[in-house]
Amino acid sequence: MTEIQLEIREAQAADATAVLAVSQRLATETDFLLMDEEGLALPETLLAQELDALSEQNNHLLLLAFDQDKVIGMASIKGNNEWQLRHVGEIGISILKDYWGLGLGSILLEELLDWVKETKLLTRIELTVQVRNERAIGLYQKFGFVTEGCMKQAVQTKAGEKVDVWMMARYF
């Protein structure tokens, strides 16, 4: 893969079919994500409603990365509705394997962080990442995330291997 026609935009209800398809493919390509082979187990109509509702909330953002008209990645930030945690958002990034190593993770993470700076709603951004996902950890560290803790044997692989998960955060 040499060149892509990258477009990044906020997800819309009309993207439900594409989001389901890419989530199913992501679920089979990597076990770094907490999904089984079915991906997002939601009916398309319900996902469309969720995407529509998401776009109405000021503390949530779901970005889709496209190569021409194909969804190749997703990046999200989900704020909390409880007043005690309203300043905290959780991020997630997933990219199709064919597009790994092209800098797309950096671009998507930068878009999320720019949104946090612009909206001024969140002052703490957090995430969890499997310790064996070294590329993701390097990405998060590059953008100022620090490791705050380790959940021992928090997930397991299909082969039954128990894997630690780091909790990382960044402050604004």
XYZ file of C-alpha atoms in Angstrom:
172
model
C 0.000 0.000 0.000
C 1.554 3.267 -1.053
C -0.949 6.105 -1.113
C -4.379 6.541 0.376
C -7.087 9.140 -0.148
C -7.620 9.971 3.526
C -10.747 11.683 4.776
C -11.623 11.960 8.470
C -15.070 13.010 9.589
C -17.547 12.566 12.383
C -19.698 9.438 12.182
C -23.332 9.822 11.161
C -26.355 7.525 11.386
C -25.952 6.733 7.678
C -22.548 5.175 8.466
C -24.039 2.328 10.532
C -23.545 -0.339 7.850
C -19.919 0.654 7.284
C -19.180 0.847 11.021
C -20.595 -2.645 11.556
C -18.586 -4.029 8.637
C -15.295 -2.497 9.768
C -15.860 -3.595 13.370
C -16.418 -7.181 12.208
C -13.211 -7.076 10.176
C -11.246 -5.480 13.030
C -12.455 -8.193 15.396
C -10.957 -10.887 13.167
C -7.703 -9.034 12.406
C -6.454 -8.385 15.925
C -7.025 -9.558 19.451
C -5.860 -6.239 20.911
C -9.513 -5.131 20.947
C -12.148 -6.393 23.353
C -14.475 -7.772 20.685
C -15.197 -11.255 19.493
C -15.388 -12.234 15.817
C -18.819 -10.619 15.488
C -17.497 -7.112 16.153
C -20.193 -4.775 17.383
C -23.115 -7.063 18.165
C -25.828 -4.520 17.366
C -28.523 -4.507 14.736
C -27.834 -1.881 12.066
C -30.947 0.152 12.916
C -29.989 0.325 16.595
C -26.436 1.356 15.738
C -27.795 4.086 13.454
C -29.877 5.392 16.365
C -26.823 5.248 18.659
C -24.705 7.156 16.139
C -27.424 9.770 15.790
C -27.714 10.162 19.570
C -23.936 10.307 19.900
C -23.705 13.245 17.530
C -26.124 15.182 19.759
C -23.927 14.879 22.868
C -21.255 17.499 23.412
C -18.875 15.213 25.352
C -18.676 12.337 22.835
C -16.951 12.113 19.486
C -16.677 9.256 16.996
C -14.432 9.865 14.022
C -14.245 7.644 10.969
C -11.205 7.470 8.707
C -11.922 6.722 5.059
C -9.738 5.667 2.156
C -11.945 6.968 -0.630
C -15.365 5.557 0.390
C -14.089 2.688 2.586
C -13.936 3.001 6.386
C -10.407 2.050 7.420
C -10.330 3.210 11.015
C -12.252 4.663 13.930
C -11.340 6.914 16.830
C -13.604 7.808 19.703
C -13.721 9.775 22.873
C -16.513 9.140 25.324
C -17.163 11.548 28.148
C -18.974 10.680 31.352
C -22.412 11.954 32.260
C -22.011 11.610 36.036
C -21.087 15.008 37.497
C -18.171 13.546 39.479
C -16.562 12.244 36.276
C -17.777 14.828 33.767
C -14.196 16.052 33.237
C -12.982 12.545 32.200
C -13.069 11.036 28.725
C -12.037 7.592 27.502
C -10.470 7.166 24.083
C -10.247 4.269 21.693
C -8.573 3.907 18.302
C -8.835 1.014 15.869
C -7.370 0.741 12.383
C -7.616 -2.006 9.768
C -4.410 -4.047 9.618
C -3.756 -3.133 5.969
C -3.349 0.469 7.127
C -1.034 -0.094 10.118
C 2.298 1.712 10.000
C 1.115 4.606 7.837
C 0.784 7.176 10.639
C -2.992 6.935 10.770
C -2.978 6.323 14.535
C -1.080 9.578 15.075
C -3.446 11.489 12.809
C -6.547 10.124 14.546
C -5.156 10.665 18.046
C -4.172 14.219 17.148
C -7.719 14.868 15.904
C -9.148 13.612 19.211
C -6.744 15.690 21.287
C -7.457 18.803 19.196
C -11.171 18.280 19.859
C -10.481 18.041 23.614
C -8.499 21.304 23.511
C -11.185 23.088 21.455
C -14.192 21.999 23.494
C -12.525 22.517 26.912
C -15.008 20.024 28.390
C -12.541 17.348 29.445
C -9.374 17.747 31.500
C -8.445 14.069 31.843
C -8.290 11.588 28.969
C -7.743 7.918 29.763
C -7.418 4.601 28.021
C -6.483 0.986 28.565
C -4.007 -0.896 26.397
C -2.630 -4.421 26.468
C 1.059 -4.407 27.419
C 1.906 -6.493 24.353
C 0.518 -3.763 22.055
C 3.862 -1.972 21.918
C 3.040 0.170 18.888
C -0.043 1.604 20.577
C 1.849 2.248 23.818
C 4.551 4.083 21.859
C 1.881 6.181 20.141
C 0.229 7.136 23.413
C 3.547 7.980 25.059
C 4.509 10.123 22.059
C 1.375 12.201 22.688
C 2.027 12.657 26.404
C 0.067 9.817 27.984
C 1.542 8.369 31.174
C 1.045 4.916 32.656
C -0.941 5.143 35.879
C -1.371 1.494 36.718
C -1.429 -2.092 35.606
C -4.327 -4.523 35.742
C -2.644 -7.902 36.070
C -3.946 -10.707 33.827
C -6.867 -8.498 32.800
C -7.519 -10.120 29.412
C -6.761 -13.434 27.826
C -5.874 -14.444 24.300
C -7.688 -17.168 22.364
C -4.830 -19.452 23.357
C -5.596 -18.776 27.020
C -2.549 -16.600 27.745
C -3.306 -13.998 30.416
C -2.189 -10.484 29.482
C -1.672 -7.407 31.650
C -3.407 -4.166 30.700
C -1.986 -0.708 31.358
C -4.146 2.219 32.377
C -2.822 5.402 30.774
C -3.941 9.024 30.991
C -3.172 12.533 29.820
C -4.184 15.819 31.425
C -5.230 19.150 29.919
